[in-house]
Short mmCIF file of N, CA and C in Angstrom, two decimals:
data_model
loop_
_atom_site.label_atom_id
_atom_site.label_comp_id
_atom_site.label_asym_id
_atom_site.label_seq_id
_atom_site.Cartn_x
_atom_site.Cartn_y
_atom_site.Cartn_z
N UNK A 211 -20.76 -2.22 -9.65
CA UNK A 211 -19.71 -2.25 -10.66
C UNK A 211 -18.36 -2.08 -9.96
N UNK A 212 -17.39 -2.85 -10.37
CA UNK A 212 -16.06 -2.81 -9.77
C UNK A 212 -15.23 -1.71 -10.44
N UNK A 213 -14.81 -0.73 -9.64
CA UNK A 213 -14.05 0.40 -10.18
C UNK A 213 -12.56 0.14 -10.22
N UNK A 214 -12.12 -1.01 -9.71
CA UNK A 214 -10.69 -1.33 -9.70
C UNK A 214 -10.19 -1.54 -11.12
N UNK A 215 -8.98 -1.06 -11.41
CA UNK A 215 -8.45 -1.16 -12.77
C UNK A 215 -7.24 -2.07 -12.89
N UNK A 216 -6.82 -2.69 -11.82
CA UNK A 216 -5.65 -3.54 -11.89
C UNK A 216 -6.02 -4.87 -12.54
N UNK A 217 -5.04 -5.53 -13.13
CA UNK A 217 -5.29 -6.75 -13.89
C UNK A 217 -5.43 -7.98 -13.01
N UNK A 218 -4.68 -8.08 -11.93
CA UNK A 218 -4.76 -9.24 -11.05
C UNK A 218 -5.82 -9.03 -9.99
N UNK A 219 -6.54 -10.09 -9.65
CA UNK A 219 -7.53 -10.02 -8.58
C UNK A 219 -6.81 -9.86 -7.24
N UNK A 220 -7.24 -8.90 -6.46
CA UNK A 220 -6.64 -8.69 -5.15
C UNK A 220 -7.46 -9.39 -4.08
N UNK A 221 -6.78 -9.96 -3.12
CA UNK A 221 -7.43 -10.62 -2.00
C UNK A 221 -7.48 -9.66 -0.82
N UNK A 222 -8.58 -9.69 -0.08
CA UNK A 222 -8.66 -8.87 1.12
C UNK A 222 -7.56 -9.28 2.08
N UNK A 223 -6.94 -8.29 2.68
CA UNK A 223 -5.81 -8.55 3.57
C UNK A 223 -6.12 -8.02 4.96
N UNK A 224 -6.54 -6.78 5.05
CA UNK A 224 -6.86 -6.07 6.27
C UNK A 224 -5.83 -6.33 7.37
N UNK A 225 -4.62 -5.88 7.10
CA UNK A 225 -3.50 -6.07 8.02
C UNK A 225 -2.83 -4.73 8.29
N UNK A 226 -2.20 -4.62 9.43
CA UNK A 226 -1.41 -3.43 9.70
C UNK A 226 -0.09 -3.55 8.95
N UNK A 227 0.53 -2.41 8.72
CA UNK A 227 1.81 -2.39 8.03
C UNK A 227 2.54 -1.09 8.28
N UNK A 228 3.65 -0.92 7.57
CA UNK A 228 4.45 0.29 7.69
C UNK A 228 5.02 0.67 6.33
N UNK A 229 5.11 1.97 6.09
CA UNK A 229 5.81 2.51 4.93
C UNK A 229 7.20 2.90 5.41
N UNK A 230 8.23 2.41 4.76
CA UNK A 230 9.60 2.75 5.12
C UNK A 230 10.18 3.64 4.02
N UNK A 231 10.74 4.78 4.43
CA UNK A 231 11.36 5.68 3.46
C UNK A 231 12.27 6.64 4.19
N UNK A 232 13.15 7.25 3.45
CA UNK A 232 14.06 8.23 4.03
C UNK A 232 14.98 7.66 5.10
N UNK A 233 15.56 6.51 4.82
CA UNK A 233 16.45 5.89 5.79
C UNK A 233 15.67 5.08 6.80
N UNK A 234 15.51 5.62 8.00
CA UNK A 234 14.83 4.87 9.05
C UNK A 234 13.43 5.42 9.35
N UNK A 235 12.95 6.34 8.54
CA UNK A 235 11.64 6.93 8.78
C UNK A 235 10.54 5.94 8.39
N UNK A 236 9.52 5.83 9.20
CA UNK A 236 8.41 4.94 8.89
C UNK A 236 7.07 5.58 9.23
N UNK A 237 6.02 5.11 8.57
CA UNK A 237 4.66 5.57 8.80
C UNK A 237 3.75 4.36 8.89
N UNK A 238 2.94 4.24 9.93
CA UNK A 238 2.01 3.11 10.01
C UNK A 238 0.94 3.21 8.93
N UNK A 239 0.43 2.07 8.51
CA UNK A 239 -0.62 2.04 7.50
C UNK A 239 -1.52 0.83 7.72
N UNK A 240 -2.61 0.80 6.98
CA UNK A 240 -3.53 -0.33 6.96
C UNK A 240 -3.55 -0.86 5.53
N UNK A 241 -3.32 -2.15 5.35
CA UNK A 241 -3.33 -2.77 4.03
C UNK A 241 -4.73 -3.37 3.84
N UNK A 242 -5.50 -2.81 2.91
CA UNK A 242 -6.87 -3.27 2.66
C UNK A 242 -6.89 -4.55 1.84
N UNK A 243 -6.15 -4.55 0.74
CA UNK A 243 -6.10 -5.74 -0.11
C UNK A 243 -4.78 -5.78 -0.83
N UNK A 244 -4.46 -6.97 -1.38
CA UNK A 244 -3.14 -7.14 -1.96
C UNK A 244 -3.17 -8.26 -3.00
N UNK A 245 -2.31 -8.15 -4.01
CA UNK A 245 -2.09 -9.20 -5.00
C UNK A 245 -0.58 -9.32 -5.18
N UNK A 246 -0.16 -10.16 -6.08
CA UNK A 246 1.27 -10.29 -6.37
C UNK A 246 1.82 -9.01 -6.98
N UNK A 247 0.95 -8.20 -7.62
CA UNK A 247 1.40 -7.01 -8.33
C UNK A 247 1.29 -5.72 -7.54
N UNK A 248 0.42 -5.66 -6.51
CA UNK A 248 0.24 -4.41 -5.80
C UNK A 248 -0.71 -4.52 -4.64
N UNK A 249 -1.08 -3.35 -4.09
CA UNK A 249 -1.94 -3.33 -2.90
C UNK A 249 -2.68 -2.01 -2.81
N UNK A 250 -3.72 -2.02 -1.97
CA UNK A 250 -4.43 -0.80 -1.60
C UNK A 250 -4.15 -0.59 -0.13
N UNK A 251 -3.56 0.57 0.19
CA UNK A 251 -3.22 0.86 1.58
C UNK A 251 -3.83 2.20 1.99
N UNK A 252 -3.93 2.39 3.28
CA UNK A 252 -4.45 3.65 3.82
C UNK A 252 -3.51 4.15 4.91
N UNK A 253 -3.19 5.44 4.85
CA UNK A 253 -2.32 6.07 5.84
C UNK A 253 -3.13 7.08 6.63
N UNK A 254 -2.71 7.33 7.86
CA UNK A 254 -3.39 8.30 8.72
C UNK A 254 -3.03 9.72 8.29
N UNK A 255 -4.00 10.62 8.30
CA UNK A 255 -3.64 12.01 8.03
C UNK A 255 -2.79 12.53 9.18
N UNK A 256 -1.92 13.44 9.01
CA UNK A 256 -1.64 14.22 7.82
C UNK A 256 -0.49 13.65 6.99
N UNK A 257 -0.28 12.35 7.00
CA UNK A 257 0.85 11.74 6.30
C UNK A 257 0.82 12.05 4.81
N UNK A 258 1.96 12.46 4.30
CA UNK A 258 2.14 12.63 2.86
C UNK A 258 3.17 11.60 2.44
N UNK A 259 2.70 10.49 1.90
CA UNK A 259 3.60 9.41 1.49
C UNK A 259 4.35 9.82 0.23
N UNK A 260 5.62 9.46 0.14
CA UNK A 260 6.38 9.74 -1.07
C UNK A 260 5.88 8.87 -2.22
N UNK A 261 6.36 9.13 -3.42
CA UNK A 261 5.94 8.36 -4.60
C UNK A 261 6.48 6.94 -4.61
N UNK A 262 7.59 6.70 -3.91
CA UNK A 262 8.18 5.36 -3.84
C UNK A 262 8.63 5.09 -2.41
N UNK A 263 8.43 3.86 -1.95
CA UNK A 263 8.79 3.48 -0.59
C UNK A 263 8.80 1.97 -0.48
N UNK A 264 9.18 1.47 0.69
CA UNK A 264 9.09 0.05 0.97
C UNK A 264 7.89 -0.18 1.87
N UNK A 265 7.13 -1.24 1.59
CA UNK A 265 5.95 -1.58 2.37
C UNK A 265 6.21 -2.86 3.14
N UNK A 266 6.01 -2.80 4.46
CA UNK A 266 6.10 -3.98 5.32
C UNK A 266 4.68 -4.33 5.74
N UNK A 267 4.23 -5.54 5.39
CA UNK A 267 2.92 -6.02 5.80
C UNK A 267 3.14 -6.91 7.02
N UNK A 268 2.58 -6.53 8.16
CA UNK A 268 2.83 -7.27 9.39
C UNK A 268 2.33 -8.71 9.34
N UNK A 269 1.31 -9.00 8.54
CA UNK A 269 0.77 -10.36 8.47
C UNK A 269 1.80 -11.36 7.98
N UNK A 270 2.68 -10.94 7.04
CA UNK A 270 3.69 -11.87 6.52
C UNK A 270 5.12 -11.41 6.75
N UNK A 271 5.31 -10.16 7.19
CA UNK A 271 6.64 -9.65 7.50
C UNK A 271 7.53 -9.40 6.30
N UNK A 272 6.99 -9.54 5.09
CA UNK A 272 7.79 -9.34 3.88
C UNK A 272 7.88 -7.85 3.56
N UNK A 273 9.05 -7.41 3.13
CA UNK A 273 9.28 -6.03 2.71
C UNK A 273 9.19 -5.99 1.18
N UNK A 274 8.31 -5.13 0.67
CA UNK A 274 8.11 -5.01 -0.77
C UNK A 274 8.39 -3.58 -1.21
N UNK A 275 9.22 -3.41 -2.22
CA UNK A 275 9.43 -2.08 -2.80
C UNK A 275 8.24 -1.77 -3.68
N UNK A 276 7.75 -0.53 -3.61
CA UNK A 276 6.57 -0.19 -4.40
C UNK A 276 6.58 1.29 -4.77
N UNK A 277 5.66 1.64 -5.68
CA UNK A 277 5.46 3.03 -6.06
C UNK A 277 3.97 3.29 -6.17
N UNK A 278 3.59 4.53 -5.92
CA UNK A 278 2.18 4.92 -5.93
C UNK A 278 1.70 5.09 -7.36
N UNK A 279 0.57 4.45 -7.67
CA UNK A 279 -0.04 4.59 -8.99
C UNK A 279 -1.35 5.37 -8.92
N UNK A 280 -1.92 5.48 -7.69
CA UNK A 280 -3.17 6.22 -7.53
C UNK A 280 -3.28 6.72 -6.09
N UNK A 281 -3.77 7.95 -5.96
CA UNK A 281 -4.01 8.54 -4.63
C UNK A 281 -5.46 9.00 -4.58
N UNK A 282 -6.18 8.52 -3.56
CA UNK A 282 -7.56 8.93 -3.34
C UNK A 282 -7.69 9.23 -1.85
N UNK A 283 -7.59 10.49 -1.50
CA UNK A 283 -7.61 10.86 -0.09
C UNK A 283 -6.41 10.24 0.61
N UNK A 284 -6.68 9.49 1.66
CA UNK A 284 -5.60 8.83 2.41
C UNK A 284 -5.32 7.42 1.90
N UNK A 285 -6.05 6.97 0.88
CA UNK A 285 -5.82 5.64 0.30
C UNK A 285 -4.87 5.74 -0.89
N UNK A 286 -3.96 4.78 -0.94
CA UNK A 286 -2.96 4.73 -2.00
C UNK A 286 -3.04 3.38 -2.71
N UNK A 287 -3.13 3.41 -4.02
CA UNK A 287 -2.98 2.21 -4.82
C UNK A 287 -1.51 2.12 -5.19
N UNK A 288 -0.85 1.02 -4.85
CA UNK A 288 0.58 0.89 -5.11
C UNK A 288 0.84 -0.34 -5.97
N UNK A 289 1.88 -0.23 -6.78
CA UNK A 289 2.37 -1.38 -7.57
C UNK A 289 3.71 -1.79 -7.01
N UNK A 290 3.92 -3.09 -6.91
CA UNK A 290 5.19 -3.61 -6.41
C UNK A 290 6.21 -3.63 -7.53
N UNK A 291 7.46 -3.25 -7.21
CA UNK A 291 8.54 -3.34 -8.18
C UNK A 291 9.21 -4.69 -8.01
N UNK A 292 9.85 -5.13 -9.05
CA UNK A 292 10.48 -6.46 -9.00
C UNK A 292 11.88 -6.39 -8.49
#
């Protein structure tokens, strides 16, 4: 059974990325999957990601503003802002 609750189907991405916040501060991450509306990312402990940040996915180099909608351990479900 699929426990995902987002409306759009997400495609597997499995790419490295970065969370940008607090000016020039960044945290590396792994992007598991992504859709036009959001993504599932994982950060290394002991990172405490803020509720809103910019996500850079290295596979496409695009910077997306997003906010956290779900936290499960080190995995974050994020929605992209327009």
